[in-house]
Short mmCIF file of C-alpha atoms and ligand atoms in Angstrom, two decimals:
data_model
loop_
_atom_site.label_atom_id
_atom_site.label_comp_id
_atom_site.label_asym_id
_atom_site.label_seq_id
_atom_site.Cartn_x
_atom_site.Cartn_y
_atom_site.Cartn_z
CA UNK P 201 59.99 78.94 120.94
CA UNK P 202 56.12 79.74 121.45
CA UNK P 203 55.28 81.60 124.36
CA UNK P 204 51.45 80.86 125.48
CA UNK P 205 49.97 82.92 128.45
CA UNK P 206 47.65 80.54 129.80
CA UNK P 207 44.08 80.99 131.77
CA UNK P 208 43.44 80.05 135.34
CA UNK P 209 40.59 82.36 135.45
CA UNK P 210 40.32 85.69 138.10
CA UNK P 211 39.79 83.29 141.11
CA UNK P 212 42.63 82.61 142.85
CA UNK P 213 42.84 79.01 143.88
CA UNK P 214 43.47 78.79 147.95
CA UNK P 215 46.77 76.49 147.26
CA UNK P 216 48.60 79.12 145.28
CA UNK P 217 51.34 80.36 146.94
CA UNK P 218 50.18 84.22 146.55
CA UNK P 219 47.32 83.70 148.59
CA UNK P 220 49.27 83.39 151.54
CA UNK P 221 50.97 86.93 150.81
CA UNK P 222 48.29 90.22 151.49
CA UNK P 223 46.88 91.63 148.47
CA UNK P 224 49.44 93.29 146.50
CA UNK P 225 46.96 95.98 144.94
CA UNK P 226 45.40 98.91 146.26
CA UNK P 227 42.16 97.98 148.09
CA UNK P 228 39.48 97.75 146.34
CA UNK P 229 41.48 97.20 143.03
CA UNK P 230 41.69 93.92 140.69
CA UNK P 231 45.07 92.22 141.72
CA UNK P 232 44.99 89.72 138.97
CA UNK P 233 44.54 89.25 135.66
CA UNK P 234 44.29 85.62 134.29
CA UNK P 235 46.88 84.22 136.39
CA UNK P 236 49.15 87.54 136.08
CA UNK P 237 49.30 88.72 139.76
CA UNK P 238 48.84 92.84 138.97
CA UNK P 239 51.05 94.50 142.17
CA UNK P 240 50.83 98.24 143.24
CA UNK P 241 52.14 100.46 141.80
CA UNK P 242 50.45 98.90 138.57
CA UNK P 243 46.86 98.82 138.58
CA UNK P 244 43.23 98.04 136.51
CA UNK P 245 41.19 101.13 136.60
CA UNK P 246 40.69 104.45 137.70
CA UNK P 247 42.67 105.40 141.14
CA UNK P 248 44.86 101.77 141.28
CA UNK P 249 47.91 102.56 139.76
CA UNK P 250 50.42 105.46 140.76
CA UNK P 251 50.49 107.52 137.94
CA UNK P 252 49.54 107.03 134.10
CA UNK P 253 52.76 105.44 133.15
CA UNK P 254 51.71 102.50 135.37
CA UNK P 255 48.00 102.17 133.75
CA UNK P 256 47.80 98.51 132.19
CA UNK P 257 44.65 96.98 130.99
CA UNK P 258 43.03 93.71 131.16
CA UNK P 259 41.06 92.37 128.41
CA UNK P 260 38.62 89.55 129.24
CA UNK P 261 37.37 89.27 125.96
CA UNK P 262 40.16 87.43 124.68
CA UNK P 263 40.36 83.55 125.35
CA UNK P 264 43.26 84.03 127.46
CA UNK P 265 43.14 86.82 129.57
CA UNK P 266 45.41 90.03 128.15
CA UNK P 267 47.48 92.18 130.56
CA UNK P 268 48.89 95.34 128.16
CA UNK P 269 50.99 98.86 129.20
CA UNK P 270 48.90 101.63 129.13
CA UNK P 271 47.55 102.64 125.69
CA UNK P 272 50.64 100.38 123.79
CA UNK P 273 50.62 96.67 121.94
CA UNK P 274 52.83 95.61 124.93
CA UNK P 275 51.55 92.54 126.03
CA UNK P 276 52.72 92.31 130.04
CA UNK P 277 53.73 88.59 131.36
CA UNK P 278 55.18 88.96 134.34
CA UNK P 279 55.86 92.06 137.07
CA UNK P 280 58.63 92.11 139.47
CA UNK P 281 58.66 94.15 142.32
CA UNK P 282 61.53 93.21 143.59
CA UNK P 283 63.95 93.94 140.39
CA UNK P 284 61.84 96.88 139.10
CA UNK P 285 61.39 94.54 135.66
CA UNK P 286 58.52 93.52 133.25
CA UNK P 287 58.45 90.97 130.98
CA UNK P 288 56.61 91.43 128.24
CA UNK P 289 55.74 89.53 124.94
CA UNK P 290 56.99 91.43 121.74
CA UNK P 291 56.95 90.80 117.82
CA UNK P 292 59.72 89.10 115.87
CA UNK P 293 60.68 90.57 112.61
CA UNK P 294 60.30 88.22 109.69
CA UNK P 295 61.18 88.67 105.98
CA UNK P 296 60.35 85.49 103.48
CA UNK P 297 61.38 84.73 99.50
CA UNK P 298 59.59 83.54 97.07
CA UNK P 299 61.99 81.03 94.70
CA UNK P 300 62.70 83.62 92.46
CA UNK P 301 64.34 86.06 95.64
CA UNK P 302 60.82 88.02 95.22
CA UNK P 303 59.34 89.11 98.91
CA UNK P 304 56.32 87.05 99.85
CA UNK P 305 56.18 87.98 103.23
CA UNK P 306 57.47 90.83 105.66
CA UNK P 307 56.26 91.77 109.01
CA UNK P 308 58.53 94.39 110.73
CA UNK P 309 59.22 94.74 114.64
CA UNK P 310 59.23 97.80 116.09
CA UNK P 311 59.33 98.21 120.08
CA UNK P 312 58.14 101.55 121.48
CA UNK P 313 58.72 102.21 125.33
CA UNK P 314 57.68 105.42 126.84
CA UNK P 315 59.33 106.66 129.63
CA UNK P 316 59.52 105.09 132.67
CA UNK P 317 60.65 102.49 130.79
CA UNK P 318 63.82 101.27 129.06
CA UNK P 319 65.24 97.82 127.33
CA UNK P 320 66.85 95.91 129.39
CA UNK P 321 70.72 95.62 128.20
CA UNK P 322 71.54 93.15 130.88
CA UNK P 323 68.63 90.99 129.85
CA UNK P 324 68.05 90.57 126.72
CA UNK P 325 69.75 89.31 123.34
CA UNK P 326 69.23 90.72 119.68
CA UNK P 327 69.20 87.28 117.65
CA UNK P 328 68.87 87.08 113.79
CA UNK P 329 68.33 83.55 112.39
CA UNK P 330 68.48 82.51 108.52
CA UNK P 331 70.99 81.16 105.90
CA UNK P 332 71.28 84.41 104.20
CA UNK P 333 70.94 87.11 106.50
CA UNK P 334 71.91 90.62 108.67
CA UNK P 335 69.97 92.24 110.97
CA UNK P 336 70.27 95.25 112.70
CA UNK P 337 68.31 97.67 115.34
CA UNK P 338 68.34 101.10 115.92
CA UNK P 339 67.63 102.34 119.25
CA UNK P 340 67.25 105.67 121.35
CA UNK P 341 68.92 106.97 124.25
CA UNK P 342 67.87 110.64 124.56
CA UNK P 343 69.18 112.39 121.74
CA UNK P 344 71.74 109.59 120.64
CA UNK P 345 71.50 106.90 118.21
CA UNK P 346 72.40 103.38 118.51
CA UNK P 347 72.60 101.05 115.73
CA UNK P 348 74.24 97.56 116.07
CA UNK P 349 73.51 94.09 114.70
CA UNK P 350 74.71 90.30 113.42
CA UNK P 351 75.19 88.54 110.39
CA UNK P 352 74.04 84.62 110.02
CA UNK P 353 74.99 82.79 107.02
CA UNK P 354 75.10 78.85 106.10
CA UNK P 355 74.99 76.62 103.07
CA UNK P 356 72.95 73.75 104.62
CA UNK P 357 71.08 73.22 107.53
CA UNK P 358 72.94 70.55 108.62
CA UNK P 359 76.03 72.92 109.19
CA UNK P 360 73.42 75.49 110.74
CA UNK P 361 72.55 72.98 113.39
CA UNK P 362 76.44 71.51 113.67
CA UNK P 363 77.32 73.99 115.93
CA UNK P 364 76.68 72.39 119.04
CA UNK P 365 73.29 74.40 119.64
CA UNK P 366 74.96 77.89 120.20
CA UNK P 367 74.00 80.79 118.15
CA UNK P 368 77.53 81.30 116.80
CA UNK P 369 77.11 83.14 113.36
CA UNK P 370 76.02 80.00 110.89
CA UNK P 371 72.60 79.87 110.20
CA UNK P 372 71.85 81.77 113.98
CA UNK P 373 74.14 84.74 115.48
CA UNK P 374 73.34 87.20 118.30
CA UNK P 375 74.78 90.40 119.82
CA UNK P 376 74.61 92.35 123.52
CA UNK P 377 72.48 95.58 122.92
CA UNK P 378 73.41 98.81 124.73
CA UNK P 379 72.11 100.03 127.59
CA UNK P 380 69.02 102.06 128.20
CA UNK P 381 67.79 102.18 124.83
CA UNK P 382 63.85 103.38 123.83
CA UNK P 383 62.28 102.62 120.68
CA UNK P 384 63.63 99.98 118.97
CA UNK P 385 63.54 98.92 115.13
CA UNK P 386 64.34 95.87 113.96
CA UNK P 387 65.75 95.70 110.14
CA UNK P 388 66.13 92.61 108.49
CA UNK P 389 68.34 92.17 105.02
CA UNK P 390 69.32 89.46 103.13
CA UNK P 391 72.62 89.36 100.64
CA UNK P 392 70.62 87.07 97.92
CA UNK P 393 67.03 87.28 98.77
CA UNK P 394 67.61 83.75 99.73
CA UNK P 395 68.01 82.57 96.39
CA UNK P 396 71.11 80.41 96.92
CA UNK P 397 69.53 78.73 100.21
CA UNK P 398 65.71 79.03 99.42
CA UNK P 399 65.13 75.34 98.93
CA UNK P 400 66.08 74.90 102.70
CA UNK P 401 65.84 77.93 104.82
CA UNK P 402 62.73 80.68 102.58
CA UNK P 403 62.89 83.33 105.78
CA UNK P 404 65.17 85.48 107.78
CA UNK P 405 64.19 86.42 111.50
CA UNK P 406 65.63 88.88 113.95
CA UNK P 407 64.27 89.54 117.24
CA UNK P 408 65.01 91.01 120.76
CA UNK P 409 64.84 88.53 123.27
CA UNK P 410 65.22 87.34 127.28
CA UNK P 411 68.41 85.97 127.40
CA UNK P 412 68.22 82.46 127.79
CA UNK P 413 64.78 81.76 126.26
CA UNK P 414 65.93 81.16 122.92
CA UNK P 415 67.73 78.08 122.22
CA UNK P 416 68.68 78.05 118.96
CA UNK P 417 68.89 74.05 117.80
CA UNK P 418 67.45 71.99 115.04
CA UNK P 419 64.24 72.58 115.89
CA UNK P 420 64.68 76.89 115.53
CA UNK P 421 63.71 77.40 111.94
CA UNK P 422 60.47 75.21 112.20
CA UNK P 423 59.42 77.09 115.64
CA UNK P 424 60.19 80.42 114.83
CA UNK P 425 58.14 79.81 111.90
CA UNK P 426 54.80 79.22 114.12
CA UNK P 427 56.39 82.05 116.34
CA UNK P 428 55.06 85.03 116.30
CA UNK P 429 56.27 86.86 119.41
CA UNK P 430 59.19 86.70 122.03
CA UNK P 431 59.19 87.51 125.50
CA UNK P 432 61.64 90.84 126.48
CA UNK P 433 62.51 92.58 129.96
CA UNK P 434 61.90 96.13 130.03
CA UNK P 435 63.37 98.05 133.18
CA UNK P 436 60.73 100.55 134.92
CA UNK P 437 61.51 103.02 137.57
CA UNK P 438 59.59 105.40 139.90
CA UNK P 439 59.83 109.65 138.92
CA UNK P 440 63.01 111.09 137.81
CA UNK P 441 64.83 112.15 140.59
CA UNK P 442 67.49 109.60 142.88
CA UNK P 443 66.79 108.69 145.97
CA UNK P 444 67.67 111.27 148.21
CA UNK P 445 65.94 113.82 145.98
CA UNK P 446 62.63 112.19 145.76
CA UNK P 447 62.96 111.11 149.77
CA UNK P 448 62.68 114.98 150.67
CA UNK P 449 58.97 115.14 149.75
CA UNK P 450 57.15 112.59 152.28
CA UNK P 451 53.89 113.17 149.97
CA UNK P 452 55.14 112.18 146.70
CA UNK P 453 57.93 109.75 147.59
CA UNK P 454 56.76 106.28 147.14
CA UNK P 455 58.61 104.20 149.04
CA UNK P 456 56.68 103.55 152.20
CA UNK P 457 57.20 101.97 155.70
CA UNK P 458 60.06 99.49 155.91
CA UNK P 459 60.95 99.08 152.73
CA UNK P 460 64.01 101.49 151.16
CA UNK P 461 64.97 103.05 148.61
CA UNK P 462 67.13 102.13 145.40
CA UNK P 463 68.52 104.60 142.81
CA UNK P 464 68.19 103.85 139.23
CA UNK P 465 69.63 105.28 135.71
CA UNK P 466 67.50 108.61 136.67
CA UNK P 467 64.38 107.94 139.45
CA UNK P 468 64.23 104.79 141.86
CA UNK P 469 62.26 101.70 142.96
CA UNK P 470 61.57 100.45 146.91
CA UNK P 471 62.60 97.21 148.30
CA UNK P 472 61.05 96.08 151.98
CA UNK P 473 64.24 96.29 153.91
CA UNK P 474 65.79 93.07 154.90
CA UNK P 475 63.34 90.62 157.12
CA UNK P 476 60.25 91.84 155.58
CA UNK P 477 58.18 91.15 152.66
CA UNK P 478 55.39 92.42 150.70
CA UNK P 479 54.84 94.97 148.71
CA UNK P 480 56.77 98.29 149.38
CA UNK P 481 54.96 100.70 147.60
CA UNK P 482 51.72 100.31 149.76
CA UNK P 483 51.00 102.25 152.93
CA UNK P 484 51.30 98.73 155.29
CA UNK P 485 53.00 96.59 152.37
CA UNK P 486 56.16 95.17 154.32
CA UNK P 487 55.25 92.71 156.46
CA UNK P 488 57.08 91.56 159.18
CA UNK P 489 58.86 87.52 157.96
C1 LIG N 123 50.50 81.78 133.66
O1 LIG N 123 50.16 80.47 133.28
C2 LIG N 123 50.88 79.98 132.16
C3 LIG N 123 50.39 78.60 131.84
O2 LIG N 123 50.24 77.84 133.00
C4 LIG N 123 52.37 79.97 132.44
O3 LIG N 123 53.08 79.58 131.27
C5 LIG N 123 52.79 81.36 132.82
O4 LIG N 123 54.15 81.36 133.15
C6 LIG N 123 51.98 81.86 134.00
N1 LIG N 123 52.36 83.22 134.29
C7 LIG N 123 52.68 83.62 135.52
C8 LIG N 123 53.03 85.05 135.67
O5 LIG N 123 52.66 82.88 136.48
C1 LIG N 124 40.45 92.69 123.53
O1 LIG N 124 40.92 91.65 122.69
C2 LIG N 124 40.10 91.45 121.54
C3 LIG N 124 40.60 90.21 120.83
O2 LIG N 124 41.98 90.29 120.58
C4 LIG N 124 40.16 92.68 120.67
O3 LIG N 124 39.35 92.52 119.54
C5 LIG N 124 39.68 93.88 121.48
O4 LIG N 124 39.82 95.06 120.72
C6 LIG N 124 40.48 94.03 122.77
N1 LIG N 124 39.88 95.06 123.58
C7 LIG N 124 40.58 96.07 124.06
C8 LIG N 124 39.85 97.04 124.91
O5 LIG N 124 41.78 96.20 123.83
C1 LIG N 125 44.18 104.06 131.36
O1 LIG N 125 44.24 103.22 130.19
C2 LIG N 125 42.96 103.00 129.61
C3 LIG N 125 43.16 102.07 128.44
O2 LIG N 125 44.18 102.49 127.63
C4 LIG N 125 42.34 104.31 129.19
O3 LIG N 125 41.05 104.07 128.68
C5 LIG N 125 42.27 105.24 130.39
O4 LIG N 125 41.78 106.49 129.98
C6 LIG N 125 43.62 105.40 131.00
N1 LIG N 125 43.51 106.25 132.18
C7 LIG N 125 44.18 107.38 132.30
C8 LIG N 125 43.93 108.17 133.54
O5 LIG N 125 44.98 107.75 131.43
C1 LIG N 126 58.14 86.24 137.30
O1 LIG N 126 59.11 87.07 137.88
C2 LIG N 126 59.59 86.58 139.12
C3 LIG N 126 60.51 87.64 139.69
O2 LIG N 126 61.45 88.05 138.78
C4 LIG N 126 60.30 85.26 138.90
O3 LIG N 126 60.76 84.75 140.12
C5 LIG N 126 59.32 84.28 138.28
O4 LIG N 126 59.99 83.08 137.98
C6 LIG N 126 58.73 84.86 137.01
N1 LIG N 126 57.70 83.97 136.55
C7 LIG N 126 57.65 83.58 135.27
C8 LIG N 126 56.51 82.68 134.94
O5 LIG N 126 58.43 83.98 134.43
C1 LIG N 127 56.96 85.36 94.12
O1 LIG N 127 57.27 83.99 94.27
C2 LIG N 127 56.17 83.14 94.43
C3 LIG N 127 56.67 81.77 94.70
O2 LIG N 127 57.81 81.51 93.96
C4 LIG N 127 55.30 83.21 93.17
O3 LIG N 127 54.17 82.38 93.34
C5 LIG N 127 54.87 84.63 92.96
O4 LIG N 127 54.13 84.75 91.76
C6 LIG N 127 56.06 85.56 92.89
N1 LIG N 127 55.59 86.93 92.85
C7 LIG N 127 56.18 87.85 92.09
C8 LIG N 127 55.60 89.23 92.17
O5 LIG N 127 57.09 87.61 91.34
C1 LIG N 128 65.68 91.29 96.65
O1 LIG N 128 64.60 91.76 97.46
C2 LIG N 128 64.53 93.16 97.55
C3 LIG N 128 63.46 93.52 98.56
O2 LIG N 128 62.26 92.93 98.23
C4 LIG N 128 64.23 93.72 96.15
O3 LIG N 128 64.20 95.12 96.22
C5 LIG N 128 65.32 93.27 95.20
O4 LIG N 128 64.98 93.69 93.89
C6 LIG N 128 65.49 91.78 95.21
N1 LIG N 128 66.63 91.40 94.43
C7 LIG N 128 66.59 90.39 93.57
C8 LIG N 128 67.86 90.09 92.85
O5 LIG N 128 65.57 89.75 93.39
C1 LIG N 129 59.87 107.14 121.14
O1 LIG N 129 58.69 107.14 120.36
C2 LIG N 129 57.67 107.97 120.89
C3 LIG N 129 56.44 107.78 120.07
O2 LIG N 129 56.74 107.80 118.71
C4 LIG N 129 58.16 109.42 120.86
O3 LIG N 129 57.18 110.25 121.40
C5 LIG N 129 59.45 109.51 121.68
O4 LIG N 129 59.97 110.82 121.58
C6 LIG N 129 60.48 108.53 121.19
N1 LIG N 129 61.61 108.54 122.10
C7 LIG N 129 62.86 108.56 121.68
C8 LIG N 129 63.91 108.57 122.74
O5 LIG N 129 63.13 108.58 120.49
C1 LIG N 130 65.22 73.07 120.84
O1 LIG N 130 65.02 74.04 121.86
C2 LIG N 130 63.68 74.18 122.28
C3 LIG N 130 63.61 75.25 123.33
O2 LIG N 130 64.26 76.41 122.93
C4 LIG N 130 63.15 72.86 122.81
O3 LIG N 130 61.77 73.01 123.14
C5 LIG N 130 63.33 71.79 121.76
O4 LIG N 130 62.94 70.56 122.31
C6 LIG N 130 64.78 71.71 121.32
N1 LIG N 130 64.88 70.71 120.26
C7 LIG N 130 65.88 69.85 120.18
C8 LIG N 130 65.84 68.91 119.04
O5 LIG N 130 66.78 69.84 121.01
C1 LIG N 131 55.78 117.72 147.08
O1 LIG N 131 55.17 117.36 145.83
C2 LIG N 131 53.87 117.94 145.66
C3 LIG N 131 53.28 117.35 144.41
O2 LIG N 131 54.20 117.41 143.34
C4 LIG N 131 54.03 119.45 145.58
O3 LIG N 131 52.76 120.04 145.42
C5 LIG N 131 54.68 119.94 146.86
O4 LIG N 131 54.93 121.32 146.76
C6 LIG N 131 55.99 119.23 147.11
N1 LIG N 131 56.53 119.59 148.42
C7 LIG N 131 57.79 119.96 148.61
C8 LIG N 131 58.18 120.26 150.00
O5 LIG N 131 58.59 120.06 147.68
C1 LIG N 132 57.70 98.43 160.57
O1 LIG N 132 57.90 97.13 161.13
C2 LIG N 132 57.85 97.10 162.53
C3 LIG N 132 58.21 95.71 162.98
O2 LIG N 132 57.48 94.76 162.25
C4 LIG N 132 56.47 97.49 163.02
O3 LIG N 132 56.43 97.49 164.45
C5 LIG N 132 56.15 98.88 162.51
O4 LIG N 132 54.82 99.20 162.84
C6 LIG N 132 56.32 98.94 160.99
N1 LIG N 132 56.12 100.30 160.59
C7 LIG N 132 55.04 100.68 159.93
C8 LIG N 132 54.88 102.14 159.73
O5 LIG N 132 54.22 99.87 159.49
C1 LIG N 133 71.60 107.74 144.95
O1 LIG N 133 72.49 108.48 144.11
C2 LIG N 133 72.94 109.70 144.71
C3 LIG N 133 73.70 110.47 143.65
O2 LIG N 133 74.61 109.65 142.99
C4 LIG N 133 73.79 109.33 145.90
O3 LIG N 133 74.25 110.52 146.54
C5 LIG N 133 72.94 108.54 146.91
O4 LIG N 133 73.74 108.09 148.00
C6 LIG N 133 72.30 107.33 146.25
N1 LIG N 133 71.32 106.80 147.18
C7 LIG N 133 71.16 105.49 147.40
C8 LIG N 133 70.11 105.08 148.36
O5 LIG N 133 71.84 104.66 146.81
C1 LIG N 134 60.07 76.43 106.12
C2 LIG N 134 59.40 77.75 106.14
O1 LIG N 134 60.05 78.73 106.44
N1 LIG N 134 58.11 77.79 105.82
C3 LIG N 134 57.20 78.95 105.78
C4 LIG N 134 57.32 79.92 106.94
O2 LIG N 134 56.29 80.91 106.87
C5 LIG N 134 56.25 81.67 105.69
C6 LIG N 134 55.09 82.63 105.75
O3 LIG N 134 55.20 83.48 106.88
C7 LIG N 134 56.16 80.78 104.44
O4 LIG N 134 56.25 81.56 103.28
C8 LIG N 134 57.27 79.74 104.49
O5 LIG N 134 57.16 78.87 103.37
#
């Protein structure tokens, strides 16, 4: 499936439904870019986000407006607040034959995530999808290593695409990843360099993905084919101390008025507290409903 971030340039159109919320940046910073709304504690520039880690970019020079994480390739779609969640857009791994099982093409996928931020095991899918093929990651969780992965084979397409569209091991197969993983690699292998199946199905795939935005059906091969990258959830988090740690210093804790706090797997994130809304992380940002 092709994921296209679409322009609706800067301006925010007064029918939108964010326009009747406050600004959900710092005064005086950009709060969008394209139609990506950019909230606090993420920022554009100088003195609008809350510390590096939350430093994104926006490049105008591209047709459609580009939101990316700090210095990384990590092309942000969407930021919620409320969940402590990006979605992001992220490469799928690809390996093609040539007739004779020689490699013609092979573009790897690698995922690097700093800390605050970790894959989301709840959700996101690994998926590998070919006729002759295993796939595996490899990811990080402090000083352990995690490798898991799925095996996809067929003898037709027709039996691929049989199965009732679920990825279910012929010709598409997926697995649950574990949680809190950094920097992930994506391998892709084949048994027969695709020599057996090459006439119908040339390339193997493998990618991490949002659960529930890849269908796979008869349509998969010939997508994923134009498709170059996937959209992911990443989990974020603010310092890394709980709750009741980070509360004790008023000048560094950022949960502010009416909103509270939430632990996470080693800092927190704010929520306004039931019956308000906004944006919890700035000084006024919960708003009476
Ligand atoms: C931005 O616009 C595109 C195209 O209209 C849409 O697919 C995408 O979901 C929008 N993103 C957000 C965050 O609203
Ligand atoms: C903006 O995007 C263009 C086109 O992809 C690229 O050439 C340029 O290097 C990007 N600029 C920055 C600052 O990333
Ligand atoms: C924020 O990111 C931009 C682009 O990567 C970089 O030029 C700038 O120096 C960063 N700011 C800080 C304070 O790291
Ligand atoms: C962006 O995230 C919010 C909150 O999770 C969600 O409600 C919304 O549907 C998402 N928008 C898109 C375009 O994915
Ligand atoms: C690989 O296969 C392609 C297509 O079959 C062929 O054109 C190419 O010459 C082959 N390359 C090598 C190095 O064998
Ligand atoms: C299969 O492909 C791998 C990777 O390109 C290559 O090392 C190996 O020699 C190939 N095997 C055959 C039988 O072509
Ligand atoms: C992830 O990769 C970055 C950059 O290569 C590295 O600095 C960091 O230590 C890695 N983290 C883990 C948990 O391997
Ligand atoms: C296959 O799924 C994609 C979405 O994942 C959808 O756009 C496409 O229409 C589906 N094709 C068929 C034949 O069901
Ligand atoms: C609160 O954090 C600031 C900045 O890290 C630090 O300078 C200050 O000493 C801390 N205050 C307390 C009471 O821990
Ligand atoms: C919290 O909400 C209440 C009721 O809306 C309001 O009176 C109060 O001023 C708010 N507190 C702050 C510090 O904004
Ligand atoms: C956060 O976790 C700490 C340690 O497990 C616990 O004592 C505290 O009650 C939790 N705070 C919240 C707000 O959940
Ligand atoms: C059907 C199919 O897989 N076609 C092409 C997909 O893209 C690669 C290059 O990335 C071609 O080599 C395949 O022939």
């Amino acid at each position: 499936m092709v994921v296209v971030v679409t322009i609706l340039l800067a301006t925010p159109t007064p029918t939108t439904a964010q326009s009747l919320l406050p600004p959900q940046a710092l005064p005086g910073c950009p709060d969008h870019c394209g139609n990506l709304t950019i909230s606090y504690p993420f920022g554009i520039g100088d003195g609008c986000y809350l510390n590096d880690r939350f430093n994104v970019t926006c490049n105008i020079s591209t047709q459609q407006p580009t939101t990316r994480l700090m210095t990384s390739n990590v092309e942000i779609t969407n930021i919620s607040l409320y969940d402590g969640e990006l979605q992001i857009l992220q490469f799928a791994a690809r390996d093609c034959y040539g007739a004779q099982g020689n490699l013609t093409a092979r573009h790897g996928s690698r995922l690097r995530v700093p800390p605050p931020y970790t894959i989301s095991e709840t959700k996101n899918v690994f998926v590998a999808v070919g006729c002759d093929t295993y796939a595996f990651f490899t990811g990080h969780r402090g000083e352990q290593k995690y490798t898991t992965g799925c095996m996809s084979i067929c003898d037709n397409l027709d039996n691929a695409i049989d199965q009732q569209d679920t990825c279910s091991g012929v010709g598409c197969c997926q697995t649950k990843i574990p949680s809190g993983l950094k920097n992930l690699t994506v391998t892709l292998r084949s048994f027969n360099n695709h020599t057996d199946v090459w006439d119908f199905n040339p390339c193997s795939y493998a990618f991490l993905v949002q659960e529930g935005e890849f269908n796979f059906n008869s349509t998969s091969f010939r997508e994923l084919n134009d498709t170059t990258r996937v959209p992911a959830i990443l989990d974020w988090e603010i310092g890394n101390e709980l709750c009741d740690i980070a509360a004790k210093n008023e000048s560094t804790f950022a949960c502010k008025a009416n909103s509270s706090c939430h632990n996470r797997s080693s800092g927190y994130i704010c929520r306004c507290r039931p019956g308000y809304e906004g944006n919890p992380y700035l000084p006024d940002g919960c708003q009476g409903k």
